[in-house]
Short mmCIF file of C-alpha atoms and ligand atoms in Angstrom, two decimals:
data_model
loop_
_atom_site.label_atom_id
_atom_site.label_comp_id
_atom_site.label_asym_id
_atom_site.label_seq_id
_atom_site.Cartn_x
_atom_site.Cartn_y
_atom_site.Cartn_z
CA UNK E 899 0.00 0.00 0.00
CA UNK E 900 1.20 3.46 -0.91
CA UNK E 901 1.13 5.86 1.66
CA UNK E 902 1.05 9.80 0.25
CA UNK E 903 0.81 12.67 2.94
CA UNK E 904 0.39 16.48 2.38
CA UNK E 905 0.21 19.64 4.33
CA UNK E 906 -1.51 22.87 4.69
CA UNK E 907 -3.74 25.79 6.78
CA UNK E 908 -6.49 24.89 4.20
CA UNK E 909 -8.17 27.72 5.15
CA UNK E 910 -11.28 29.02 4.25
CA UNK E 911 -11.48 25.78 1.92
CA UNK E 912 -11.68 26.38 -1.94
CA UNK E 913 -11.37 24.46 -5.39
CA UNK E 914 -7.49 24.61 -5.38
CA UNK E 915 -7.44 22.58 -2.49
CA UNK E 916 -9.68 20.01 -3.14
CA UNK E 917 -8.10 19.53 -6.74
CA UNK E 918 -4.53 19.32 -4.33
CA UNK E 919 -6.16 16.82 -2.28
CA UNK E 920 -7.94 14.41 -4.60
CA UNK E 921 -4.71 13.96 -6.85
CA UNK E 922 -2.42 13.62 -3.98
CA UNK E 923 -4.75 11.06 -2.94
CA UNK E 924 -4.50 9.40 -6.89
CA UNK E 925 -0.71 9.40 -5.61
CA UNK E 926 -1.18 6.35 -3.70
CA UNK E 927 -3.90 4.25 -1.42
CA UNK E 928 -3.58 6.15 1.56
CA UNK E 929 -3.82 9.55 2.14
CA UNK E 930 -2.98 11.73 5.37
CA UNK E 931 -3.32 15.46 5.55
CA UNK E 932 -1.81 17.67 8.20
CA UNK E 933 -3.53 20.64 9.31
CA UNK E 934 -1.38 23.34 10.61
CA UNK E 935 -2.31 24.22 14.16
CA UNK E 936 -2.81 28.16 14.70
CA UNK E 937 0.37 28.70 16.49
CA UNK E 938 2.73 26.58 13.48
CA UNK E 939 0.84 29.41 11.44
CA UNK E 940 1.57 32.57 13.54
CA UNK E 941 4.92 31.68 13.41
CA UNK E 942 5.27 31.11 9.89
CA UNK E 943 4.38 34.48 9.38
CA UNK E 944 0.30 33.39 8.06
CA UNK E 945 -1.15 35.69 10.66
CA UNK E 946 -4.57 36.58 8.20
CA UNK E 947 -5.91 32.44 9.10
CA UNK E 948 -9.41 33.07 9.41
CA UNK E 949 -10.91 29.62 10.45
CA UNK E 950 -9.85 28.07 13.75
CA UNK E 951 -8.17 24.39 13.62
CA UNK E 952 -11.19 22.57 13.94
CA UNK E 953 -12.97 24.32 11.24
CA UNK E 954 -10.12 23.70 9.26
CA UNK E 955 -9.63 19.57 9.98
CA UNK E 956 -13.76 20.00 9.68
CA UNK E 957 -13.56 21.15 6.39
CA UNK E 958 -10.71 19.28 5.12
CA UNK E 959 -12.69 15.86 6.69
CA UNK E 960 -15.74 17.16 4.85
CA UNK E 961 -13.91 16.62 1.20
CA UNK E 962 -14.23 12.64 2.21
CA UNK E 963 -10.66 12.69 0.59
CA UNK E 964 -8.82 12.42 3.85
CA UNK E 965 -8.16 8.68 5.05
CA UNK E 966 -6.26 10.54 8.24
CA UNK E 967 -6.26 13.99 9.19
CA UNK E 968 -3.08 14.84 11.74
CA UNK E 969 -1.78 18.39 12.88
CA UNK E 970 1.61 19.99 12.03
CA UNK E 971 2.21 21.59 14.79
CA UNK E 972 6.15 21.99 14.61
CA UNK E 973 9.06 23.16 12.55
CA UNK E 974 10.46 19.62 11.20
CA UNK E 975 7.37 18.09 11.96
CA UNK E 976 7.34 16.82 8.17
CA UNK E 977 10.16 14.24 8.61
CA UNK E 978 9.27 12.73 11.92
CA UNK E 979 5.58 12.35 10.60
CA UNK E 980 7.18 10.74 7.41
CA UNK E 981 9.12 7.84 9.46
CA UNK E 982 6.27 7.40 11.67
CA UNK E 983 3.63 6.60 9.13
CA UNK E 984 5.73 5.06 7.03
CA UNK E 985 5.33 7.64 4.09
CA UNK E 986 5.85 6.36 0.80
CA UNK E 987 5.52 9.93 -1.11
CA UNK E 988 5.29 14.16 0.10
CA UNK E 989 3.56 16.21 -1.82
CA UNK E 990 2.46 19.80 -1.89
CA UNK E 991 1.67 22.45 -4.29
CA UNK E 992 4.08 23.87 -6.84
CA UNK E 993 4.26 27.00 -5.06
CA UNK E 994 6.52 25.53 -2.53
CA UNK E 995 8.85 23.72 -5.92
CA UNK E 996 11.88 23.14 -4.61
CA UNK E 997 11.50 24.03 -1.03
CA UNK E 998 11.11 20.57 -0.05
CA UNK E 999 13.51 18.82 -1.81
CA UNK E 1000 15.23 17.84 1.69
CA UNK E 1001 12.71 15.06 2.33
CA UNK E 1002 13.84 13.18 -0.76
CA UNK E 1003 16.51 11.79 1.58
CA UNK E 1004 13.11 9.97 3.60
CA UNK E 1005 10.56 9.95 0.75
CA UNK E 1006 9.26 10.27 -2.67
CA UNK E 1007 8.56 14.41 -2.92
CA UNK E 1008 6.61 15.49 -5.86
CA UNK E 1009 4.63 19.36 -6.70
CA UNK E 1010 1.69 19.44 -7.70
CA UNK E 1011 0.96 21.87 -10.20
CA UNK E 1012 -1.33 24.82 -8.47
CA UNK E 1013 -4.88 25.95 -9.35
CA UNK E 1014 -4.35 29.14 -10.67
CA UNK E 1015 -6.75 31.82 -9.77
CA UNK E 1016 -8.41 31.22 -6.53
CA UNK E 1017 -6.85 31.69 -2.83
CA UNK E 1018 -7.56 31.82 0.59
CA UNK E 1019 -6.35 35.41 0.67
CA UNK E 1020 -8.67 36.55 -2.28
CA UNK E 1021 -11.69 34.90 -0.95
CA UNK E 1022 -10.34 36.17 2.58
CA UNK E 1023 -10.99 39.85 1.60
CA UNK E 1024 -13.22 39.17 -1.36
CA UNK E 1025 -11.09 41.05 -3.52
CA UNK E 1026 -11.53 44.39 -1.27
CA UNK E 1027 -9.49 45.66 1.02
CA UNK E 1028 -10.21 48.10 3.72
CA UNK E 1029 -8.72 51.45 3.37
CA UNK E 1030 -7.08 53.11 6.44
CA UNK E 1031 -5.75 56.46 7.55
CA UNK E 1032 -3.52 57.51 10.19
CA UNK E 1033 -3.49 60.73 12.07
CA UNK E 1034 -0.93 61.42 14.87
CA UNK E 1035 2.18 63.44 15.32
CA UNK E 1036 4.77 60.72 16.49
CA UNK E 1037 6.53 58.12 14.96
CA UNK E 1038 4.18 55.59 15.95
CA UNK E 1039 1.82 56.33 12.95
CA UNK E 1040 4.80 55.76 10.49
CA UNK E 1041 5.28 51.85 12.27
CA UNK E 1042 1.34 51.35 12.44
CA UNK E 1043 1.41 52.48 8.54
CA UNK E 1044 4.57 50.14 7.77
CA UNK E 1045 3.04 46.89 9.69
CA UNK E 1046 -0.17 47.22 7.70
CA UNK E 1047 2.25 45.73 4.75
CA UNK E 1048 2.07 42.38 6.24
CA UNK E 1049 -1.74 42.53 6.97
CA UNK E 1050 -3.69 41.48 3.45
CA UNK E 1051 -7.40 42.90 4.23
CA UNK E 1052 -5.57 46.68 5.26
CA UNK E 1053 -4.23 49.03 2.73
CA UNK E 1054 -2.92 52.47 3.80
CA UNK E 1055 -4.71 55.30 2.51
CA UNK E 1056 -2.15 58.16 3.89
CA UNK E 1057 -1.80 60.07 6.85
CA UNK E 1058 -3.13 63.13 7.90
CA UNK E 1059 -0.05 65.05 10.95
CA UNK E 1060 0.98 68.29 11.46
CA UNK E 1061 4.49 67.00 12.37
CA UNK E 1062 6.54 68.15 9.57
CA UNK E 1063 9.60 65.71 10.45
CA UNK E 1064 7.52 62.59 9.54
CA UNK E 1065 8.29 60.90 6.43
CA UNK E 1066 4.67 59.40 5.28
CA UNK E 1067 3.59 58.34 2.33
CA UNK E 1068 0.18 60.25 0.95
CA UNK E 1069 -0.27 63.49 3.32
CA UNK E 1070 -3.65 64.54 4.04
CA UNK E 1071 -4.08 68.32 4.33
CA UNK E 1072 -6.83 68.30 6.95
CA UNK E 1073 -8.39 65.62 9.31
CA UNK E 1074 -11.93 65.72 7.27
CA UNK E 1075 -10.32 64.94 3.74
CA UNK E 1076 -8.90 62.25 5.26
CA UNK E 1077 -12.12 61.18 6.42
CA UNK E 1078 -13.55 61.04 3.52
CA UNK E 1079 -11.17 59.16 1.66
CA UNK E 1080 -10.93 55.81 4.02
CA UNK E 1081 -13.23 53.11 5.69
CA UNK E 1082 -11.08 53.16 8.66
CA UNK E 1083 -8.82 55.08 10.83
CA UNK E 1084 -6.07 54.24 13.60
CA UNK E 1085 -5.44 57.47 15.81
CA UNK E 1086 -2.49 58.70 18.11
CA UNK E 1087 -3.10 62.06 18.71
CA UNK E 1088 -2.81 63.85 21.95
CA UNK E 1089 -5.59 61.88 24.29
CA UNK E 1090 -7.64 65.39 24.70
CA UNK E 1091 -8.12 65.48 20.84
CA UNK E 1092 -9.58 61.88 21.11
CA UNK E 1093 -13.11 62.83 22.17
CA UNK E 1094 -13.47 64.95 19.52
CA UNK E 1095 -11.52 63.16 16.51
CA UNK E 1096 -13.32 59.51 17.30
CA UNK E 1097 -16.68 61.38 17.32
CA UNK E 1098 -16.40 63.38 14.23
CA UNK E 1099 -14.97 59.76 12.42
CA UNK E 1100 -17.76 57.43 13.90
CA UNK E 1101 -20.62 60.09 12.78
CA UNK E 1102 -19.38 59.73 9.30
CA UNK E 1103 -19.45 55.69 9.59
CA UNK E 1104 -15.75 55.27 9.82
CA UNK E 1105 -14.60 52.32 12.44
CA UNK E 1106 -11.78 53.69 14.82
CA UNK E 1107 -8.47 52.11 16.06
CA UNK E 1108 -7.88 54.61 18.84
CA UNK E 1109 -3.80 54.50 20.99
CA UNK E 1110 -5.63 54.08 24.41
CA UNK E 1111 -7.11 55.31 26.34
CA UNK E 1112 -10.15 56.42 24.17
CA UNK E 1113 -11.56 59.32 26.25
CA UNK E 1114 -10.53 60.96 29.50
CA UNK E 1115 -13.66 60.06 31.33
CA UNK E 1116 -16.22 57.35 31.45
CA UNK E 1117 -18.76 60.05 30.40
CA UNK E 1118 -17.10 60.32 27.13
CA UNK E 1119 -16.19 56.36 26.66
CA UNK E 1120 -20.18 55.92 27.16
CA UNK E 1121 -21.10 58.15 24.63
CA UNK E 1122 -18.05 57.17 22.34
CA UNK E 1123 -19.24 53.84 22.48
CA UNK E 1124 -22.97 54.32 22.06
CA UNK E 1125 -22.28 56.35 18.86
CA UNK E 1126 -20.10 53.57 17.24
CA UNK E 1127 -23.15 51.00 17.70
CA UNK E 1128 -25.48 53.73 16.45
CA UNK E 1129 -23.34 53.73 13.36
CA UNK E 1130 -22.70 50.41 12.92
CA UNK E 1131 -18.48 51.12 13.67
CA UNK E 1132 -16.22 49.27 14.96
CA UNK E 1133 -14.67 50.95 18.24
CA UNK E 1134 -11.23 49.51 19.62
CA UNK E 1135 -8.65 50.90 21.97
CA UNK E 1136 -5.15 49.82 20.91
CA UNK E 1137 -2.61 48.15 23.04
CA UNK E 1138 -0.12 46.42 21.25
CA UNK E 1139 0.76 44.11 24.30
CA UNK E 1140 -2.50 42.85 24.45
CA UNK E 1141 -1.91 41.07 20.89
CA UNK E 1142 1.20 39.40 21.60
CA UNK E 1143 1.57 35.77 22.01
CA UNK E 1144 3.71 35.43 25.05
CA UNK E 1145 1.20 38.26 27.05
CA UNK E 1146 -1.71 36.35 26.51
CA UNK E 1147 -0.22 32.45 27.44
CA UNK E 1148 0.55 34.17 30.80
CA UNK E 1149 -2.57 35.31 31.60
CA UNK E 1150 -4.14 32.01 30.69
CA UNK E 1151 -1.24 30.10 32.78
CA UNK E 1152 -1.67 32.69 35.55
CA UNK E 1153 -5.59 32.08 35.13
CA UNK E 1154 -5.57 28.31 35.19
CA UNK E 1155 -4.03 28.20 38.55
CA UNK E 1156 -0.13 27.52 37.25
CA UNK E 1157 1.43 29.81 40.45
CA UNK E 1158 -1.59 28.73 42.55
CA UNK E 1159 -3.70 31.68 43.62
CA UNK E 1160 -2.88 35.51 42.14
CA UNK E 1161 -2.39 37.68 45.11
CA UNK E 1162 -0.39 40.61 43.65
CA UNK E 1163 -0.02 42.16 39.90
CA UNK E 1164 3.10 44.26 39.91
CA UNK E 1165 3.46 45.83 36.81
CA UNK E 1166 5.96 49.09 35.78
CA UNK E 1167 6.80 50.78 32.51
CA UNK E 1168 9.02 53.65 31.72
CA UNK E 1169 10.56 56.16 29.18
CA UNK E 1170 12.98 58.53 30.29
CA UNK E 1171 12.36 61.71 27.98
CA UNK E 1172 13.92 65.32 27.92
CA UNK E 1173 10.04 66.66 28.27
CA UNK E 1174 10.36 70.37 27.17
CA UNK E 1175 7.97 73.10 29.07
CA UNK E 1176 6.96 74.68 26.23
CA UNK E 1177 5.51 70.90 24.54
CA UNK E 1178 3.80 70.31 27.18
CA UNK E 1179 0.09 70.16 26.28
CA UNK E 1180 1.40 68.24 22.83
CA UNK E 1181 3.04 65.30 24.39
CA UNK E 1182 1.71 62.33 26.18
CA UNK E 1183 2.10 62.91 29.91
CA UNK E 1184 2.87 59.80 31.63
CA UNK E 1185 -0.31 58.85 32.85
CA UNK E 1186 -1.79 58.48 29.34
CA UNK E 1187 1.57 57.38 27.25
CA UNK E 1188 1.91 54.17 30.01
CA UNK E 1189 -1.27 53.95 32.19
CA UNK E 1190 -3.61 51.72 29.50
CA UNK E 1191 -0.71 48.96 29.03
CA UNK E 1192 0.49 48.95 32.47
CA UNK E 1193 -3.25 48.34 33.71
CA UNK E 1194 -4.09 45.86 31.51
CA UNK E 1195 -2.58 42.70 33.14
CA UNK E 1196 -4.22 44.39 36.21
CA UNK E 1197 -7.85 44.23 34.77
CA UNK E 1198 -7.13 41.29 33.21
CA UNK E 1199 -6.53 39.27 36.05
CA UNK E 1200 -8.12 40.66 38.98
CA UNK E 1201 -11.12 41.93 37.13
CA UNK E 1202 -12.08 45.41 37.30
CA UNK E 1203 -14.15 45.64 40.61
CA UNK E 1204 -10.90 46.73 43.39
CA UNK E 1205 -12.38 48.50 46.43
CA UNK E 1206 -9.70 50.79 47.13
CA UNK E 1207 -6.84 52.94 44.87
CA UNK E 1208 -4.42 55.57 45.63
CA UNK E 1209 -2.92 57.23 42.75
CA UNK E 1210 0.37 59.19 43.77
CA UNK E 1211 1.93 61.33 40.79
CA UNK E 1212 4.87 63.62 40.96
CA UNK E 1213 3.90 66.69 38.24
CA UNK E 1214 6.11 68.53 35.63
CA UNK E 1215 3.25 70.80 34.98
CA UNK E 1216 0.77 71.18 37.75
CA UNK E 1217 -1.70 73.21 35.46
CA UNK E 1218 -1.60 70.98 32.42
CA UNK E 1219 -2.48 67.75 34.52
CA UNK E 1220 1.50 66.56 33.30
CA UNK E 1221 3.08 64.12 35.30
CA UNK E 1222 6.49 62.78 35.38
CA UNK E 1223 5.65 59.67 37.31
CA UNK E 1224 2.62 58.11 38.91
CA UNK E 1225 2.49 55.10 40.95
CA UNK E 1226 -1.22 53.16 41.75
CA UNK E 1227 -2.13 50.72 44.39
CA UNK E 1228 -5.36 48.69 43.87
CA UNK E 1229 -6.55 47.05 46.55
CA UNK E 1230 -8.93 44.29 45.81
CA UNK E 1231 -11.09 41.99 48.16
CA UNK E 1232 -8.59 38.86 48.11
CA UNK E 1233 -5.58 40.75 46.16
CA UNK E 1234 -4.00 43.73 45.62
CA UNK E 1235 -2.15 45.23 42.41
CA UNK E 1236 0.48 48.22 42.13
CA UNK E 1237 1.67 49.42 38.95
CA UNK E 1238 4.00 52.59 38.26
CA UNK E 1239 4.51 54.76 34.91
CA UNK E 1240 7.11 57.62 33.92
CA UNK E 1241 8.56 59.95 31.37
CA UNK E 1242 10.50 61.40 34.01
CA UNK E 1243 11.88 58.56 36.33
CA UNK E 1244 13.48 55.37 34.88
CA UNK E 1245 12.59 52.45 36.75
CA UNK E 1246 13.31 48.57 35.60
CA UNK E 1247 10.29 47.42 33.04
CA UNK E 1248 9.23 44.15 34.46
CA UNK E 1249 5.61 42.62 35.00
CA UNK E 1250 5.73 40.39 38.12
CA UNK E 1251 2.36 38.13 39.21
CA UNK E 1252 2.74 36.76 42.97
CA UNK E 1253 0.91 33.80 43.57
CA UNK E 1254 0.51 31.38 46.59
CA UNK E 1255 2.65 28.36 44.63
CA UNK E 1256 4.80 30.45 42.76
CA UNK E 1257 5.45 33.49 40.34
CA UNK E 1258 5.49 34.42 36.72
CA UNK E 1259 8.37 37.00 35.50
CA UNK E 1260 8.08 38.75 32.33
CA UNK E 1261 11.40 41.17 31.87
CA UNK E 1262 12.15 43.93 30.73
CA UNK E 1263 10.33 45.35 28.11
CA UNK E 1264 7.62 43.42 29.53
CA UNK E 1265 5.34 45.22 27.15
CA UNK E 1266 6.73 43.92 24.15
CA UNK E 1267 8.34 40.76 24.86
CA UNK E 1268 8.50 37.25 23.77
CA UNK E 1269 9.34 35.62 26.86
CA UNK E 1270 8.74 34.76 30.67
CA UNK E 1271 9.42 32.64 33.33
CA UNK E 1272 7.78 30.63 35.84
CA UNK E 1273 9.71 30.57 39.13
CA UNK E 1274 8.86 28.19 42.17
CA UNK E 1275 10.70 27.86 45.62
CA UNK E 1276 12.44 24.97 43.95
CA UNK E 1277 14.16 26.22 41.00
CA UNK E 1278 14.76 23.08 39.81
CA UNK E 1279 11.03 23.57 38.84
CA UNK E 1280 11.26 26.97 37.00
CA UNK E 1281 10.02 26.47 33.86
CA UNK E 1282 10.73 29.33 30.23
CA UNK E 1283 8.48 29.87 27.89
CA UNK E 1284 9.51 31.73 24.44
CA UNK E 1285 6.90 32.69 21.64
CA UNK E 1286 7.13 34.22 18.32
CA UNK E 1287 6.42 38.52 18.28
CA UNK E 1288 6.72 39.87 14.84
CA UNK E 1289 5.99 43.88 14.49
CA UNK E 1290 6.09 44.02 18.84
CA UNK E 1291 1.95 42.77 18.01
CA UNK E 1292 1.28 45.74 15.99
CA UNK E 1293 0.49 43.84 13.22
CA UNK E 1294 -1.50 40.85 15.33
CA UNK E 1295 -3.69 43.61 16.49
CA UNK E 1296 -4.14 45.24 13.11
CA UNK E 1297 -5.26 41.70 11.46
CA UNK E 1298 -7.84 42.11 15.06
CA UNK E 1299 -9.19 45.33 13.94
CA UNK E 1300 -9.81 44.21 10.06
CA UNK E 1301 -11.46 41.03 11.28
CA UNK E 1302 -13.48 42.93 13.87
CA UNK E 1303 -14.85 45.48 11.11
CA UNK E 1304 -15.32 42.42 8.39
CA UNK E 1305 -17.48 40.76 11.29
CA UNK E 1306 -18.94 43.66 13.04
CA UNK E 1307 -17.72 41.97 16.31
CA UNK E 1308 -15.41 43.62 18.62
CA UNK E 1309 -12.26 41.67 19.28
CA UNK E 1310 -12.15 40.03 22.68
CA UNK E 1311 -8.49 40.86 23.25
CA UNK E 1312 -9.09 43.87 25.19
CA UNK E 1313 -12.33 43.83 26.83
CA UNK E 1314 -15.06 46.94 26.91
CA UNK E 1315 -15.02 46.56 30.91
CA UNK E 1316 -11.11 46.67 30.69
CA UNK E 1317 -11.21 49.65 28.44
CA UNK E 1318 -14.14 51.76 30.56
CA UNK E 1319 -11.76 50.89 33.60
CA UNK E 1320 -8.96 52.19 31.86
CA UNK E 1321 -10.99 55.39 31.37
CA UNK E 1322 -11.90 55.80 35.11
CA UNK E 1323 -8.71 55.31 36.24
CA UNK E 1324 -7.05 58.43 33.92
CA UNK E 1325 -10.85 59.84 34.72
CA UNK E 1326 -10.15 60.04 38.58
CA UNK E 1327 -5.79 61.37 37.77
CA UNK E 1328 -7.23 64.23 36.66
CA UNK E 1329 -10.24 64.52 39.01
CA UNK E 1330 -7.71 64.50 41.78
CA UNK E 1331 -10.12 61.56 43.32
CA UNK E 1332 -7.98 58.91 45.05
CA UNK E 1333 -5.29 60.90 44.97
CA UNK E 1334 -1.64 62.46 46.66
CA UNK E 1335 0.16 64.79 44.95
CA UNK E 1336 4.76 64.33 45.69
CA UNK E 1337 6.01 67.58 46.13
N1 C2G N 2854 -3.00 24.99 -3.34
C1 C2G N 2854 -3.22 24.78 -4.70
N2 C2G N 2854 -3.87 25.73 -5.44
C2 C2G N 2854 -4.29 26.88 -4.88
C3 C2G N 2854 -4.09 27.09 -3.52
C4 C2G N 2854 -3.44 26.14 -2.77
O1 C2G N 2854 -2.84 23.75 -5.26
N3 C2G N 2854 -4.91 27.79 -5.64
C5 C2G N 2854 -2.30 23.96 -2.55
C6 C2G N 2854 -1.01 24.46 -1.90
O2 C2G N 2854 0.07 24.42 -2.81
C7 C2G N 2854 -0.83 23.46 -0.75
C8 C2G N 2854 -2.29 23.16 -0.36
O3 C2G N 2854 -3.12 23.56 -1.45
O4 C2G N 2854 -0.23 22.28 -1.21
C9 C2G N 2854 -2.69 23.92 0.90
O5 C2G N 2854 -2.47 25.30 0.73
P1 C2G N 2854 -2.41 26.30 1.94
O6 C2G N 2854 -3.60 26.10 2.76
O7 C2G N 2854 -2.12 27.65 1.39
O8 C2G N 2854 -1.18 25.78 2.82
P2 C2G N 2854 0.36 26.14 2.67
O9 C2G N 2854 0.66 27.42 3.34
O10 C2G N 2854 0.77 26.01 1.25
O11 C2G N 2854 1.03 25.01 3.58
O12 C2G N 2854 3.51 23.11 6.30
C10 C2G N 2854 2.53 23.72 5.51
C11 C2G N 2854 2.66 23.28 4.12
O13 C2G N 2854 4.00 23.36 3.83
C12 C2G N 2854 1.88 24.05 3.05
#
């Protein structure tokens, strides 16, 4: 008996593939696919997959082609899977000729010639892409612009600053033109302009990607929010961290009891800048530029109902609300968090969650990294855990916001509760509520 095995993300299944599958199958008697499992993907650069793994292996079951359906989950998968089943011949499509000619030393390899005209990525964004604008005056809109390269449903429409230094491509002269010229906008401006900007964008139908937080208040969040269902828009905050791989594997190890019970969430993040007086009012003051990401893991794992908080700042500008540090202390019924921002103090970037068996350790940059540990008493039991982060999540988060606009669903990355939280927090820093000023 012949034994012929294949591989692919098969997803969103279409002609090509079933033509693959049925002559791979006329290769031999026995035919075994392998689904690639979501992570195999991600790191493969394939971050657009659409259908989970189970729709996938569904679908690929569903062709009645399949005698065996397996999942690649890792690199070099291919040539342990061929010595286990005893494969007799690899194939694959022609658009990978060549690439696997290092499994004739285990196996027959042939390429099979592709179906031209159809693809996953066409039927994906059914030939359209969402156009998107960027407005903000930092750097940050020139890397959002650059990551939307690797994200197929996004194509950049231009950017609309008043920072002359930026290099963009396609300048906008005012906010509105802008406006009218895209489906979609992500926004970095100075957090007081937010109210305004996502307002004016969600009352002409555009969906918003907004640098959190969103509004200043929970007043305006409400309102912000209630206008983008009125309008049928999709409303997001945007927090890179919250998209990468290795952030959200330690909330669900934290979550499923891995260091026992969470009793503390110690999270800090810092950027020591020359802040000049007379920018003041333009830049981000510390609160704003740090607060969201640093509160995240916060919200995220104690939930967002603490009893007691004491924000303490130490100001650069009394008068324009600027601080150059803040620290907050959340005190919660069974835990208690503390997390600490600055633009004006340099302290060591680390997320640290205390728990009864043991304790998770992200370092420095915390907010951007690909790595942690998990540390015990024992550190014989300490265990590392390394994931892929292309783009520091921008672009995970960007293929979040196309898929939440091409389903009308909000992504459940970053929750609404987490976000209005977010918002009372920077709500009550500038209400003076909970609150000690450093001389
Ligand atoms: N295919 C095809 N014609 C198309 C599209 C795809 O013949 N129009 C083939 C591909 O060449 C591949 C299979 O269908 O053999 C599955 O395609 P994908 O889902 O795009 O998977 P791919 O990324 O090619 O994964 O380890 C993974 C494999 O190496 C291939």
């Amino acid at each position: 008996m012949k034994r012929v095995i294949t591989y692919g993300t098969f997803d969103l299944l279409h002609y090509g593939h079933i033509r693959l599958l049925k002559r791979a199958k006329e290769l031999g008697d026995y035919l075994i696919v392998g689904v690639t499992a979501d992570d195999f993907d991600k790191n493969r650069g394939k971050i657009n997959v659409h259908q989970s793994l189970m729709e996938r292996i569904e679908a690929v079951k569903s062709t009645g082609v399949a005698d065996e359906i397996i999942i690649e989950e890792y690199e070099g998968q291919k040539i342990d899977d061929i010595r286990r089943y005893g494969i007799d011949i690899f194939t694959v499509g022609s658009d990978w000729e060549g690439k696997f000619d290092y499994l004739r030393e285990y196996c027959e390899v042939k390429y099979l010639e592709r179906t031209e005209g159809v693809s996953s990525s066409d039927i994906r964004t059914e030939n359209r892409k969402i156009k998107i604008g960027f407005i903000g005056e930092s750097e940050v809109v020139v890397k959002y612009a650059r990551e939307c390269e690797y994200v197929n449903g996004l194509e950049v429409a231009g950017t609309y600053t008043q920072n002359e230094k930026l290099e963009v491509n396609n300048r906008f002269l005012s906010f509105d033109d802008l406006l009218d010229n895209v489906e979609a906008i992500y926004l970095v401006s100075e957090p007081s302009k937010h109210y305004e900007q996502i307002s004016k964008a969600l009352f002409k139908g555009k969906h918003v990607l907004c640098e959190a937080p969103i509004a200043l208040s929970v007043d305006e969040f409400n309102k912000l929010y209630q206008l983008a269902e009125e309008n049928n828009c999709v409303l997001m905050d945007s927090i890179k961290t919250a998209y990468s791989t290795a952030f959200s594997r330690l909330l669900l190890l934290a979550k499923s009891g891995k260091i026992g019970k969470v009793i503390s969430v110690d999270a800090t993040a810092t950027s020591l800048r020359d802040i000049e007086i007379e920018d003041i009012g333009q830049t981000w003051n510390s609160i704003n530029a740090w607060g969201p990401t640093v509160l995240l893991p916060v919200f995220q794992l104690l939930g967002v109902n603490y009893n007691r908080k004491l924000i303490m700042s130490k100001m650069i500008d009394e008068e324009k609300s600027f601080d150059g540090f803040t620290k907050i202390d959340f005190v919660y019924d069974d835990a208690v968090a503390g997390v600490k921002v600055g633009k004006s103090v340099k302290s060591e970037g680390e997320l640290i969650i205390s728990g009864t068996n043991g304790y998770i350790y992200v370092p420095a940059p915390w907010w951007k990294t690909d790595y942690f540990e998990i540390r015990y008493e024992n550190p014989t039991d300490n265990k590392r855990y390394f994931y892929q982060l292309d783009g520091e999540g921008i672009r995970y988060e960007l293929v979040a916001f196309a898929k939440a606009i091409e389903t009308r669903k909000s992504s459940d990355y970053i929750r609404i509760k987490d976000s209005k939280a977010i918002c009372q927090v920077i709500e009550d820093y500038y209400n003076r509520k909970d609150f000690v000023e450093l001389k």
